[in-house]
Tab-separated table of C-alpha atoms and ligand atoms in Angstrom:
chain	number	residue	atom	x	y	z
A	100	MET	CA	176.169	109.897	-1.460
A	101	ALA	CA	178.900	108.782	1.924
A	102	ARG	CA	179.609	105.530	3.394
A	103	TYR	CA	180.163	104.101	6.614
A	104	LYS	CA	181.237	101.347	8.148
A	105	ASP	CA	178.510	99.259	9.301
A	106	TYR	CA	178.515	98.312	13.765
A	107	ASN	CA	176.646	97.133	16.119
A	108	TYR	CA	176.246	97.302	19.829
A	109	LYS	CA	174.455	93.666	19.628
A	110	GLN	CA	177.573	92.168	20.820
A	111	THR	CA	180.136	90.404	23.145
A	112	LYS	CA	183.675	90.638	22.857
A	113	LEU	CA	185.811	87.973	25.420
A	114	LEU	CA	188.739	90.329	26.565
A	115	PRO	CA	191.374	87.647	28.474
A	116	VAL	CA	192.620	89.903	31.610
A	117	ASP	CA	195.798	88.810	33.161
A	118	PHE	CA	195.434	90.411	36.476
A	119	ALA	CA	199.478	90.582	36.925
A	120	GLU	CA	200.052	92.076	33.874
A	121	GLN	CA	198.373	95.208	34.635
A	122	ILE	CA	200.589	96.288	37.445
A	123	LEU	CA	203.112	97.642	35.229
A	124	PRO	CA	207.007	98.100	37.190
A	125	GLY	CA	207.801	101.601	37.084
A	126	SER	CA	204.102	102.169	37.470
A	127	PHE	CA	202.942	104.059	41.383
A	128	GLU	CA	201.112	100.555	41.462
A	129	TYR	CA	203.654	98.464	40.821
A	130	THR	CA	206.688	100.509	44.253
A	131	LEU	CA	202.274	100.308	46.278
A	132	ASN	CA	202.058	96.412	45.585
A	133	TYR	CA	205.512	95.530	46.398
A	134	LEU	CA	206.485	97.011	49.191
A	135	VAL	CA	202.862	96.206	50.748
A	136	ASP	CA	203.723	92.051	49.816
A	137	ASN	CA	207.577	92.515	51.118
A	138	GLU	CA	208.280	95.403	53.331
A	139	LEU	CA	205.463	95.966	55.703
A	140	ASP	CA	204.519	94.664	58.108
A	141	LEU	CA	200.493	94.215	58.388
A	142	SER	CA	199.767	92.661	61.626
A	143	VAL	CA	199.009	95.481	62.713
A	144	PHE	CA	196.010	95.228	62.152
A	145	GLU	CA	195.587	92.286	63.175
A	146	SER	CA	193.897	92.235	66.711
A	147	ARG	CA	190.932	94.464	64.475
A	148	TYR	CA	189.734	91.074	63.713
A	149	ASN	CA	188.285	88.667	65.825
A	150	ASN	CA	186.395	86.377	63.294
A	151	ASP	CA	189.120	83.339	63.385
A	152	GLU	CA	185.856	81.716	64.562
A	153	THR	CA	182.851	82.581	63.993
A	154	GLY	CA	181.821	85.598	60.628
A	155	CYS	CA	182.539	85.559	57.132
A	156	PRO	CA	185.958	86.586	56.100
A	157	ALA	CA	187.062	90.350	55.872
A	158	TYR	CA	188.756	91.407	53.176
A	159	ASP	CA	193.271	90.992	53.254
A	160	PRO	CA	194.626	94.605	54.051
A	161	ALA	CA	196.395	94.366	52.089
A	162	ILE	CA	193.463	94.506	49.438
A	163	LEU	CA	192.057	97.911	51.520
A	164	LEU	CA	195.736	99.819	51.683
A	165	LYS	CA	196.525	99.018	48.155
A	166	ILE	CA	193.264	99.983	46.489
A	167	ILE	CA	193.040	103.262	49.140
A	168	LEU	CA	196.522	104.723	48.656
A	169	ALA	CA	196.787	103.904	44.399
A	170	ALA	CA	193.205	105.622	45.505
A	171	TYR	CA	194.726	108.501	47.260
A	172	ALA	CA	198.246	108.705	44.532
A	173	ARG	CA	195.338	109.713	40.738
A	174	GLY	CA	193.511	112.842	44.167
A	175	PHE	CA	190.147	110.529	44.671
A	176	THR	CA	189.565	111.277	48.112
A	177	THR	CA	186.338	109.127	48.948
A	178	SER	CA	185.670	105.644	49.309
A	179	ARG	CA	182.673	106.276	46.618
A	180	SER	CA	184.913	106.267	43.555
A	181	ILE	CA	186.874	104.593	45.582
A	182	GLU	CA	184.302	101.542	45.178
A	183	ARG	CA	183.353	102.838	41.294
A	184	LEU	CA	187.392	102.490	40.629
A	185	CYS	CA	187.386	98.435	41.363
A	186	ARG	CA	184.848	97.537	39.560
A	187	GLU	CA	185.454	100.361	36.637
A	188	ASN	CA	189.116	101.067	36.375
A	189	ILE	CA	191.029	97.276	35.494
A	190	ILE	CA	194.042	98.821	37.171
A	191	PHE	CA	192.125	98.830	40.195
A	192	MET	CA	190.871	95.542	39.184
A	193	ALA	CA	193.957	93.945	39.691
A	194	LEU	CA	195.152	95.735	42.214
A	195	SER	CA	192.410	94.440	43.690
A	196	ALA	CA	192.398	91.319	43.070
A	197	ASP	CA	188.995	92.017	41.508
A	198	SER	CA	187.329	91.770	45.235
A	199	GLN	CA	185.363	95.125	44.970
A	200	PRO	CA	184.855	95.710	48.244
A	201	HIS	CA	181.487	98.696	49.478
A	202	TYR	CA	181.979	101.541	50.031
A	203	THR	CA	181.525	100.887	53.376
A	204	THR	CA	184.013	99.496	54.330
A	205	ILE	CA	187.186	101.000	52.983
A	206	ALA	CA	185.480	103.797	54.290
A	207	SER	CA	185.522	101.936	57.710
A	208	PHE	CA	188.723	100.873	57.135
A	209	ILE	CA	190.316	105.064	56.747
A	210	SER	CA	188.394	105.729	59.555
A	211	ASN	CA	190.150	103.450	61.495
A	212	MET	CA	193.586	104.042	59.965
A	213	LYS	CA	194.894	106.064	62.941
A	214	GLU	CA	195.357	103.309	64.878
A	215	VAL	CA	198.249	102.016	62.866
A	216	ILE	CA	199.498	104.297	60.206
A	217	GLN	CA	202.040	105.659	62.112
A	218	PRO	CA	204.338	102.624	61.940
A	219	LEU	CA	203.153	102.427	58.342
A	220	PHE	CA	204.586	105.338	57.837
A	221	VAL	CA	207.581	105.022	59.327
A	222	GLU	CA	208.389	101.845	57.545
A	223	VAL	CA	207.398	103.306	54.293
A	224	LEU	CA	210.390	106.099	55.418
A	225	MET	CA	213.153	103.093	56.214
A	226	VAL	CA	212.880	102.146	52.617
A	227	CYS	CA	213.357	105.670	51.516
A	228	GLY	CA	216.921	105.481	53.930
A	229	ASN	CA	218.058	102.361	52.643
A	230	ALA	CA	217.066	103.666	48.839
A	231	GLY	CA	218.983	106.132	49.872
A	232	LEU	CA	216.971	109.283	49.595
A	233	ILE	CA	217.409	110.564	52.425
A	234	GLY	CA	220.003	113.308	52.368
A	235	GLU	CA	220.416	113.968	55.771
A	236	GLU	CA	222.083	117.079	55.773
A	237	MET	CA	219.173	119.977	55.770
A	238	PHE	CA	215.038	119.642	56.491
A	239	ALA	CA	212.477	121.930	56.753
A	240	ILE	CA	209.283	122.297	58.217
A	241	ASP	CA	205.583	124.267	57.334
A	242	GLY	CA	202.581	123.377	57.925
A	243	CYS	CA	199.822	123.891	55.223
A	244	LYS	CA	195.846	125.037	56.590
A	245	MET	CA	192.964	123.191	55.166
A	246	PRO	CA	189.508	123.238	55.483
A	247	SER	CA	187.719	119.418	57.900
A	248	ASN	CA	184.349	118.496	58.194
A	249	ALA	CA	183.081	121.105	59.606
A	250	SER	CA	181.030	124.535	59.423
A	251	LYS	CA	183.017	127.909	60.588
A	252	GLU	CA	179.201	128.867	61.598
A	253	TRP	CA	179.330	126.843	64.050
A	254	SER	CA	182.695	127.915	66.151
A	255	GLY	CA	182.668	130.383	69.338
A	256	THR	CA	183.559	130.595	73.099
A	257	HIS	CA	180.486	129.249	75.026
A	258	ALA	CA	179.256	132.295	75.842
A	259	ASP	CA	178.758	133.134	72.243
A	260	LEU	CA	176.906	129.187	72.463
A	261	THR	CA	174.807	129.614	74.531
A	262	LYS	CA	173.964	133.631	73.158
A	263	LYS	CA	172.837	131.694	69.111
A	264	GLN	CA	171.027	128.691	71.656
A	265	LEU	CA	168.502	131.276	73.305
A	266	LYS	CA	168.449	132.976	70.115
A	267	ILE	CA	167.421	129.817	68.053
A	268	ASP	CA	164.855	128.690	70.886
A	269	ARG	CA	163.601	132.786	70.977
A	270	ALA	CA	163.073	131.945	66.778
A	271	VAL	CA	160.877	128.658	68.311
A	272	ARG	CA	158.639	130.716	70.380
A	273	ARG	CA	157.626	134.003	68.517
A	274	MET	CA	157.397	130.492	65.598
A	275	LEU	CA	155.213	128.921	67.490
A	276	LYS	CA	153.004	131.666	69.090
A	277	ARG	CA	152.552	132.639	65.668
A	278	HIS	CA	150.983	129.339	65.408
A	279	ARG	CA	148.748	130.144	68.649
A	280	GLU	CA	147.665	133.160	66.503
A	281	GLU	CA	147.204	131.573	63.640
A	282	ASP	CA	144.787	128.958	64.443
A	283	ALA	CA	142.759	131.271	66.994
A	284	SER	CA	141.932	133.582	64.107
A	285	ASP	CA	140.878	130.383	61.862
A	286	SER	CA	143.600	132.464	58.870
A	287	VAL	CA	145.879	129.102	59.019
A	288	ASP	CA	147.671	128.192	55.076
A	289	PRO	CA	148.513	124.997	54.841
A	290	ASP	CA	151.746	125.555	52.467
A	291	VAL	CA	153.179	127.709	55.134
A	292	ARG	CA	152.629	126.278	57.745
A	293	GLN	CA	154.307	122.471	56.734
A	294	ARG	CA	157.108	124.969	55.906
A	295	ASP	CA	156.993	126.212	59.571
A	296	GLU	CA	157.141	123.030	61.119
A	297	GLN	CA	159.594	122.032	59.744
A	298	GLN	CA	161.716	124.770	60.471
A	299	ILE	CA	161.219	124.318	64.101
A	300	LYS	CA	162.033	121.159	63.499
A	301	LYS	CA	165.282	121.297	62.462
A	302	LEU	CA	165.871	125.328	64.855
A	303	GLN	CA	165.390	122.986	67.619
A	304	ALA	CA	167.356	119.766	66.398
A	305	ILE	CA	170.179	122.408	66.171
A	306	SER	CA	169.517	124.386	69.609
A	307	ARG	CA	169.897	120.494	71.354
A	308	LYS	CA	172.879	119.921	69.461
A	309	VAL	CA	173.878	123.214	71.190
A	310	LYS	CA	172.849	122.627	74.200
A	311	LYS	CA	175.096	119.097	74.045
A	312	HIS	CA	177.932	120.805	73.258
A	313	LEU	CA	177.643	122.995	76.088
A	314	THR	CA	177.123	120.468	78.781
A	315	THR	CA	179.100	118.266	77.487
A	316	THR	CA	182.210	119.434	76.834
A	317	GLU	CA	185.287	121.676	78.312
A	318	GLU	CA	185.106	125.632	77.463
A	319	LYS	CA	188.800	125.529	74.889
A	320	LEU	CA	191.396	128.191	76.343
A	321	GLY	CA	194.224	129.740	75.235
A	322	SER	CA	197.486	130.271	75.658
A	323	ARG	CA	196.634	133.474	78.154
A	324	GLY	CA	194.231	131.249	80.222
A	325	THR	CA	191.277	133.457	78.084
A	326	PRO	CA	187.838	131.208	75.844
A	327	ILE	CA	188.583	130.492	72.663
A	328	LYS	CA	186.366	129.015	69.763
A	329	SER	CA	185.276	125.843	69.248
A	330	ASN	CA	182.954	124.341	66.873
A	331	ILE	CA	180.248	122.135	68.319
A	332	THR	CA	180.296	119.790	64.117
A	333	ASP	CA	184.095	119.247	65.608
A	334	ASN	CA	185.912	120.547	68.734
A	335	ASP	CA	189.071	119.256	67.805
A	336	SER	CA	188.819	121.683	64.732
A	337	ALA	CA	189.892	125.741	65.286
A	338	LYS	CA	189.437	129.197	62.876
A	339	MET	CA	191.857	129.748	61.621
A	340	LYS	CA	192.632	132.484	58.772
A	341	THR	CA	194.620	131.762	56.113
A	342	SER	CA	195.180	133.776	52.886
A	343	HIS	CA	192.186	132.560	50.758
A	344	GLY	CA	189.576	133.856	54.098
A	345	VAL	CA	188.602	132.588	57.062
A	346	ILE	CA	188.045	128.260	57.017
A	347	GLN	CA	187.044	126.048	59.793
A	348	GLY	CA	189.752	123.590	59.538
A	349	TYR	CA	193.751	121.332	60.366
A	350	VAL	CA	196.921	123.093	60.169
A	351	GLY	CA	198.603	119.351	58.324
A	352	VAL	CA	202.583	120.149	59.438
A	353	SER	CA	205.368	117.724	57.961
A	354	ALA	CA	209.050	118.045	58.018
A	355	VAL	CA	210.707	117.582	54.383
A	356	ASP	CA	214.665	115.960	53.825
A	357	ASP	CA	215.993	118.314	51.321
A	358	LYS	CA	217.780	115.817	48.917
A	359	HIS	CA	214.557	114.196	47.373
A	360	GLN	CA	211.730	115.711	49.555
A	361	VAL	CA	211.059	112.486	51.521
A	362	ILE	CA	208.257	113.829	54.120
A	363	ILE	CA	210.539	112.379	57.196
A	364	SER	CA	207.578	113.318	59.964
A	365	ALA	CA	204.192	114.351	60.338
A	366	GLY	CA	201.138	115.427	61.754
A	367	ALA	CA	198.450	117.179	61.710
A	368	PHE	CA	197.019	120.154	64.583
A	369	GLY	CA	193.837	122.086	65.347
A	370	GLN	CA	195.362	124.967	65.458
A	371	CYS	CA	195.685	128.156	64.091
A	372	GLN	CA	199.374	129.285	65.395
A	373	GLU	CA	202.174	126.920	64.568
A	374	HIS	CA	204.165	127.976	67.400
A	375	ASP	CA	203.402	125.028	69.838
A	376	LEU	CA	204.006	122.492	66.606
A	377	LEU	CA	208.237	122.868	65.802
A	378	GLU	CA	208.395	121.189	69.348
A	379	PRO	CA	206.266	117.919	68.426
A	380	ILE	CA	207.084	117.932	64.300
A	381	VAL	CA	210.938	117.591	65.712
A	382	GLN	CA	210.605	114.815	67.366
A	383	GLY	CA	208.775	113.173	65.416
A	384	VAL	CA	211.929	113.691	63.098
A	385	LYS	CA	214.433	111.984	66.601
A	386	ASP	CA	211.482	108.772	67.185
A	387	ASN	CA	211.442	108.372	63.139
A	388	LEU	CA	215.078	108.942	62.254
A	389	GLY	CA	216.508	109.264	65.242
A	390	GLU	CA	219.030	111.836	67.658
A	391	GLU	CA	222.194	111.615	64.632
A	392	TYR	CA	219.858	113.075	62.209
A	393	ILE	CA	219.155	115.535	64.634
A	394	GLU	CA	222.653	116.038	65.118
A	395	LYS	CA	222.800	116.306	61.485
A	396	ALA	CA	220.925	118.209	59.229
A	397	ARG	CA	220.063	121.471	59.596
A	398	LEU	CA	216.303	122.624	60.291
A	399	THR	CA	215.281	125.608	58.399
A	400	ALA	CA	211.576	127.314	59.325
A	401	ASP	CA	209.807	129.751	58.394
A	402	SER	CA	208.260	132.986	60.230
A	403	GLY	CA	205.064	131.198	61.850
A	404	PHE	CA	207.737	129.325	63.541
A	405	HIS	CA	209.665	132.161	65.356
A	406	ASN	CA	209.648	132.481	69.218
A	407	LYS	CA	211.808	132.244	71.969
A	408	ASN	CA	210.459	128.544	73.224
A	409	ASN	CA	211.594	127.424	70.216
A	410	ILE	CA	214.629	128.958	69.260
A	411	GLU	CA	215.827	128.344	73.353
A	412	PHE	CA	214.353	124.436	71.655
A	413	CYS	CA	217.063	123.972	69.338
A	414	GLN	CA	219.958	124.667	71.346
A	415	SER	CA	218.497	122.704	73.745
A	416	GLU	CA	218.511	119.418	71.447
A	417	ASN	CA	221.743	120.467	69.725
A	418	ILE	CA	220.630	121.380	66.140
A	419	ASP	CA	221.325	124.064	63.719
A	420	ALA	CA	218.340	126.052	63.148
A	421	TYR	CA	217.434	128.760	60.547
A	422	ILE	CA	214.503	130.550	62.263
A	423	ALA	CA	213.115	133.307	59.813
A	424	ASP	CA	212.033	136.536	61.763
A	425	LYS	CA	208.889	138.516	60.607
A	426	GLY	CA	211.229	141.863	59.562
A	427	PHE	CA	213.583	139.060	57.746
A	428	ARG	CA	212.752	140.190	53.624
A	429	SER	CA	212.717	143.582	54.464
A	430	ARG	CA	216.666	143.263	56.151
A	431	ASP	CA	217.562	141.258	53.307
A	432	PRO	CA	219.107	143.830	50.340
A	433	ARG	CA	218.315	141.699	47.569
A	434	PHE	CA	214.818	142.397	47.897
A	435	LYS	CA	215.596	146.365	48.417
A	436	ASP	CA	212.895	146.773	46.023
A	437	TYR	CA	210.506	145.458	46.516
A	438	LYS	CA	207.841	146.876	47.399
A	439	ARG	CA	205.746	144.582	49.449
A	440	PHE	CA	209.129	144.643	51.007
A	441	LYS	CA	210.107	147.911	52.015
A	442	PRO	CA	209.021	149.388	56.053
A	443	LYS	CA	205.738	150.661	56.334
A	444	LEU	CA	206.517	154.486	57.445
A	445	LYS	CA	204.111	155.686	58.838
A	446	GLN	CA	202.123	158.837	58.300
A	447	ASN	CA	202.957	160.952	60.913
A	448	LYS	CA	200.866	164.455	61.732
A	449	TYR	CA	202.942	164.881	64.530
A	450	PHE	CA	206.811	165.714	65.198
A	451	ALA	CA	207.966	162.913	65.214
A	452	PRO	CA	211.805	162.332	67.988
A	453	ALA	CA	213.398	162.201	64.295
A	454	ASP	CA	211.714	165.507	64.183
A	455	PHE	CA	214.152	166.783	67.463
A	456	SER	CA	217.661	167.134	67.227
A	457	PHE	CA	219.663	165.551	70.482
A	458	SER	CA	222.981	165.932	70.901
A	459	LYS	CA	224.707	162.473	72.312
A	460	GLU	CA	227.692	165.627	73.680
A	461	THR	CA	225.793	167.833	75.882
A	462	ASN	CA	222.942	165.919	76.483
A	463	THR	CA	220.249	168.509	75.137
A	464	CYS	CA	217.967	167.831	72.854
A	465	HIS	CA	216.128	170.766	70.862
A	466	CYS	CA	212.525	171.287	69.298
A	467	PRO	CA	211.552	172.077	65.527
A	468	ALA	CA	211.125	175.472	66.982
A	469	GLY	CA	214.264	176.163	68.670
A	470	LYS	CA	213.275	175.689	71.699
A	471	LYS	CA	215.305	173.574	74.297
A	472	LEU	CA	213.980	170.651	76.215
A	473	TRP	CA	214.365	170.071	79.602
A	474	LEU	CA	215.360	166.476	80.956
A	475	SER	CA	212.846	165.090	82.678
A	476	THR	CA	213.887	161.145	83.094
A	477	PRO	CA	217.024	160.443	82.094
A	478	ASN	CA	218.309	156.661	81.699
A	479	THR	CA	215.434	154.955	81.901
A	480	VAL	CA	214.153	151.241	80.096
A	481	MET	CA	212.204	149.467	77.582
A	482	GLY	CA	211.992	147.018	75.925
A	483	ASP	CA	215.743	146.251	74.570
A	484	HIS	CA	216.844	150.110	74.813
A	485	ILE	CA	217.395	152.802	77.059
A	486	TYR	CA	216.276	156.304	76.286
A	487	HIS	CA	216.622	160.033	77.862
A	488	ARG	CA	212.614	161.638	78.227
A	489	PHE	CA	212.317	164.630	77.284
A	490	GLU	CA	209.642	167.572	78.341
A	491	GLY	CA	208.728	171.293	76.059
A	492	TYR	CA	209.192	174.123	78.595
A	493	LEU	CA	205.097	174.522	79.139
A	494	ASN	CA	205.613	177.665	78.266
A	495	ASP	CA	207.427	177.409	75.239
A	496	CYS	CA	205.048	174.510	74.816
A	497	ARG	CA	201.670	176.868	75.251
A	498	GLN	CA	202.254	180.054	73.064
A	499	CYS	CA	204.483	178.501	69.989
A	500	THR	CA	202.788	178.723	67.042
A	501	LEU	CA	203.891	174.810	65.562
A	502	GLN	CA	201.807	173.895	68.106
A	503	GLN	CA	199.619	172.316	66.310
A	504	ARG	CA	201.887	170.813	65.126
A	505	CYS	CA	203.895	169.568	67.647
A	506	MET	CA	200.703	167.866	69.953
A	507	ARG	CA	196.800	166.778	70.415
A	508	LYS	CA	195.757	169.208	72.878
A	509	PRO	CA	196.995	171.998	73.933
A	510	PRO	CA	198.751	172.101	77.171
A	511	SER	CA	197.199	172.572	80.245
A	512	SER	CA	200.128	171.491	83.262
A	513	ARG	CA	203.034	169.815	80.677
A	514	GLY	CA	204.547	170.718	77.423
A	515	ARG	CA	205.330	167.689	74.790
A	516	GLN	CA	207.070	164.703	75.516
A	517	ILE	CA	209.591	163.024	74.015
A	518	SER	CA	211.970	159.662	74.858
A	519	VAL	CA	215.603	159.387	72.681
A	520	ARG	CA	216.753	156.185	72.530
A	521	ILE	CA	221.306	156.104	73.499
A	522	GLY	CA	221.797	153.149	74.052
A	523	GLU	CA	221.231	149.173	74.003
A	524	VAL	CA	220.996	147.122	77.244
A	525	LYS	CA	223.515	144.999	77.863
A	526	HIS	CA	221.307	141.677	78.279
A	527	PRO	CA	223.639	138.834	80.955
A	528	VAL	CA	222.660	135.978	79.113
A	529	PRO	CA	222.316	136.006	75.303
A	530	ASN	CA	219.648	137.374	73.258
A	531	LEU	CA	218.685	134.635	71.021
A	532	LEU	CA	215.858	136.288	69.185
A	533	LYS	CA	218.457	138.723	68.355
A	534	GLN	CA	221.089	135.721	67.750
A	535	MET	CA	219.320	134.285	65.133
A	536	GLN	CA	218.306	137.602	63.057
A	537	GLU	CA	222.616	138.169	63.111
A	538	LYS	CA	222.215	133.607	61.905
A	539	ILE	CA	219.503	134.171	59.344
A	540	ASP	CA	220.840	137.938	57.815
A	541	SER	CA	225.121	135.963	57.743
A	542	ARG	CA	225.508	135.394	54.090
A	543	LYS	CA	225.539	131.500	54.942
A	544	GLY	CA	222.330	131.708	56.565
A	545	ARG	CA	220.637	133.738	53.527
A	546	HIS	CA	221.514	131.170	51.492
A	547	ILE	CA	221.046	128.277	53.641
A	548	TYR	CA	217.145	130.222	54.250
A	549	SER	CA	216.873	130.203	50.734
A	550	GLN	CA	216.791	126.587	50.076
A	551	ARG	CA	213.631	126.280	52.913
A	552	ILE	CA	211.179	126.846	49.788
A	553	ALA	CA	212.590	124.895	46.974
A	554	THR	CA	212.779	121.993	50.129
A	555	VAL	CA	209.099	122.077	51.869
A	556	GLU	CA	206.591	123.869	49.289
A	557	PRO	CA	206.595	121.665	46.209
A	558	VAL	CA	205.512	118.943	49.136
A	559	PHE	CA	202.819	120.757	49.655
A	560	GLY	CA	201.504	121.330	46.049
A	561	ASN	CA	201.716	117.557	44.815
A	562	ILE	CA	199.644	116.625	47.466
A	563	ASN	CA	197.151	119.624	47.802
A	564	THR	CA	197.146	120.157	43.680
A	565	ASN	CA	198.080	116.858	41.829
A	566	LYS	CA	196.331	114.293	45.138
A	567	ARG	CA	193.522	116.916	45.491
A	568	LEU	CA	193.400	116.676	49.166
A	569	ASN	CA	193.006	120.610	49.730
A	570	ARG	CA	189.774	119.698	52.621
A	571	PHE	CA	190.240	116.668	55.566
A	572	THR	CA	187.257	114.842	54.338
A	573	LEU	CA	186.910	113.309	58.371
A	574	ARG	CA	187.175	114.422	62.154
A	575	GLY	CA	188.133	114.333	64.808
A	576	LYS	CA	191.782	114.758	65.944
A	577	THR	CA	193.072	111.436	65.136
A	578	LYS	CA	191.384	110.808	62.465
A	579	ILE	CA	192.600	113.737	60.000
A	580	ASN	CA	196.106	112.955	61.601
A	581	ALA	CA	195.661	109.558	59.785
A	582	GLN	CA	194.471	110.874	56.053
A	583	TRP	CA	197.270	113.283	56.615
A	584	LEU	CA	200.146	110.725	57.407
A	585	MET	CA	198.168	108.306	54.810
A	586	TYR	CA	198.318	111.345	52.052
A	587	CYS	CA	202.143	111.450	53.293
A	588	MET	CA	202.897	108.049	52.759
A	589	VAL	CA	201.709	107.898	49.603
A	590	HIS	CA	203.846	111.516	49.031
A	591	ASN	CA	206.819	109.086	49.924
A	592	ILE	CA	206.107	105.814	48.155
A	593	GLU	CA	206.387	108.620	44.829
A	594	LYS	CA	209.885	108.712	45.822
A	595	ILE	CA	210.727	105.538	46.218
A	596	GLN	CA	208.798	104.858	42.269
A	597	HIS	CA	210.862	107.608	41.132
A	598	TYR	CA	214.621	107.842	42.322
A	599	GLY	CA	214.430	104.224	44.236
A	600	SER	CA	214.997	101.139	43.153
A	601	ILE	CA	212.014	98.326	42.638
A	602	GLU	CA	213.368	94.530	41.917
B	172	LIG	S1	205.149	172.866	71.346
B	172	LIG	FE1	207.151	172.805	73.112
B	172	LIG	S2	208.138	170.856	71.749
B	172	LIG	FE2	206.425	171.785	70.039
B	172	LIG	S3	207.932	173.310	68.851
B	172	LIG	FE3	206.520	174.335	70.038
B	172	LIG	S4	207.649	174.213	71.665
B	172	LIG	FE4	208.914	173.306	70.765
């Protein structure tokens, strides 16, 4: 018969724990501890506290900052999990000097970070700069859309929300009417009645919330001045399309230096289009690292940032920018065999202009039936191109056997019309979009742009996957911005841990 070693749960063992020994050199916690104690100016927190004469002492912001950032680095995002770590994990006990703050203290500290996060982010960035982690050769800008603490079901224009609120009120009235009828006929089922009453209370509370939103907030307007969707829970957030479906949330945008993927500027924005976000992020780079950085480094950004205003802005700021347009890959011969980048050919039922033969020398056009068309409007300008407009003779088209392949309806007053491109408009000022296209299609442009993905995408991978920030947990733009900057700060502290030198 087998024999096992004896064990007894009813025993006590005392383990000596030296907190200072728990924070090992080379670890993230060691770097964080060093930075908070020696490099960051925590006097920014002082205005929060007013307990110098009365009230109990507060938790030291250094302790709270250390445990929160260390928890974020390990993928713990909630205040309750951070509180638990301080009770159960020896490294967190050491970082917090065993002070064990309550989760409400941690939550309140995080939601008030909006006032102080920017200077702290810049101080960490300065440490990265002094450690030689910023290359000043290229920086890439990109955004990452994430859901926030708001439901997309409660999004809509004021007209949509008014309709929803009236529908809820109608449902409540219907239920109340049914109750009156049941009372009169004495056929009340107590269980159903109790459920209904709870439902009525719930619907009335929602209706009040929608009404309050409609009376206290202004209608949000888009860039064209038309109403866009607002949200009754978090009106700063936006409904946006992502590769994983439609979400209600924010886009976290970052500018990343290519040498060690240090984030040099960041911000969170509640808008689905990234077009307007390049300027504030570049302004952030200027504020954080100075004009010299912008003058030296090239900028790369994907097609989400490609528009005339952004290219004009980069030109006015003397930035060597490489911003790809949507058709960039389909023009690149290296992707010619990739199905997804092949230009989509329209399956046209009817004869296209390419099926007509045009002679530039004689300025004549013949249709697939071999009939000559007449020049109805010469040299007409559409967009950046010049066209000749031709028209079939009515009699030819009426009697044509190919008519059904050429025209949607039998001709009544005019024959088939087509436009043939004959040239380009010569712009008095350079066409910036075209110039950017040529720049990015050049060999040098392709080489520089190809570094964008390897620079910025791993940063989002680290924050979203390793740090598990796959949704913002706060509400309101300023708080979300602070949360995004805290994660960006954690990312930069990791860079100092891996590539910097901390005594
Ligand atoms: S319908 Fe008119 S334009 Fe078209 S093929 Fe016939 S003749 Fe030519």
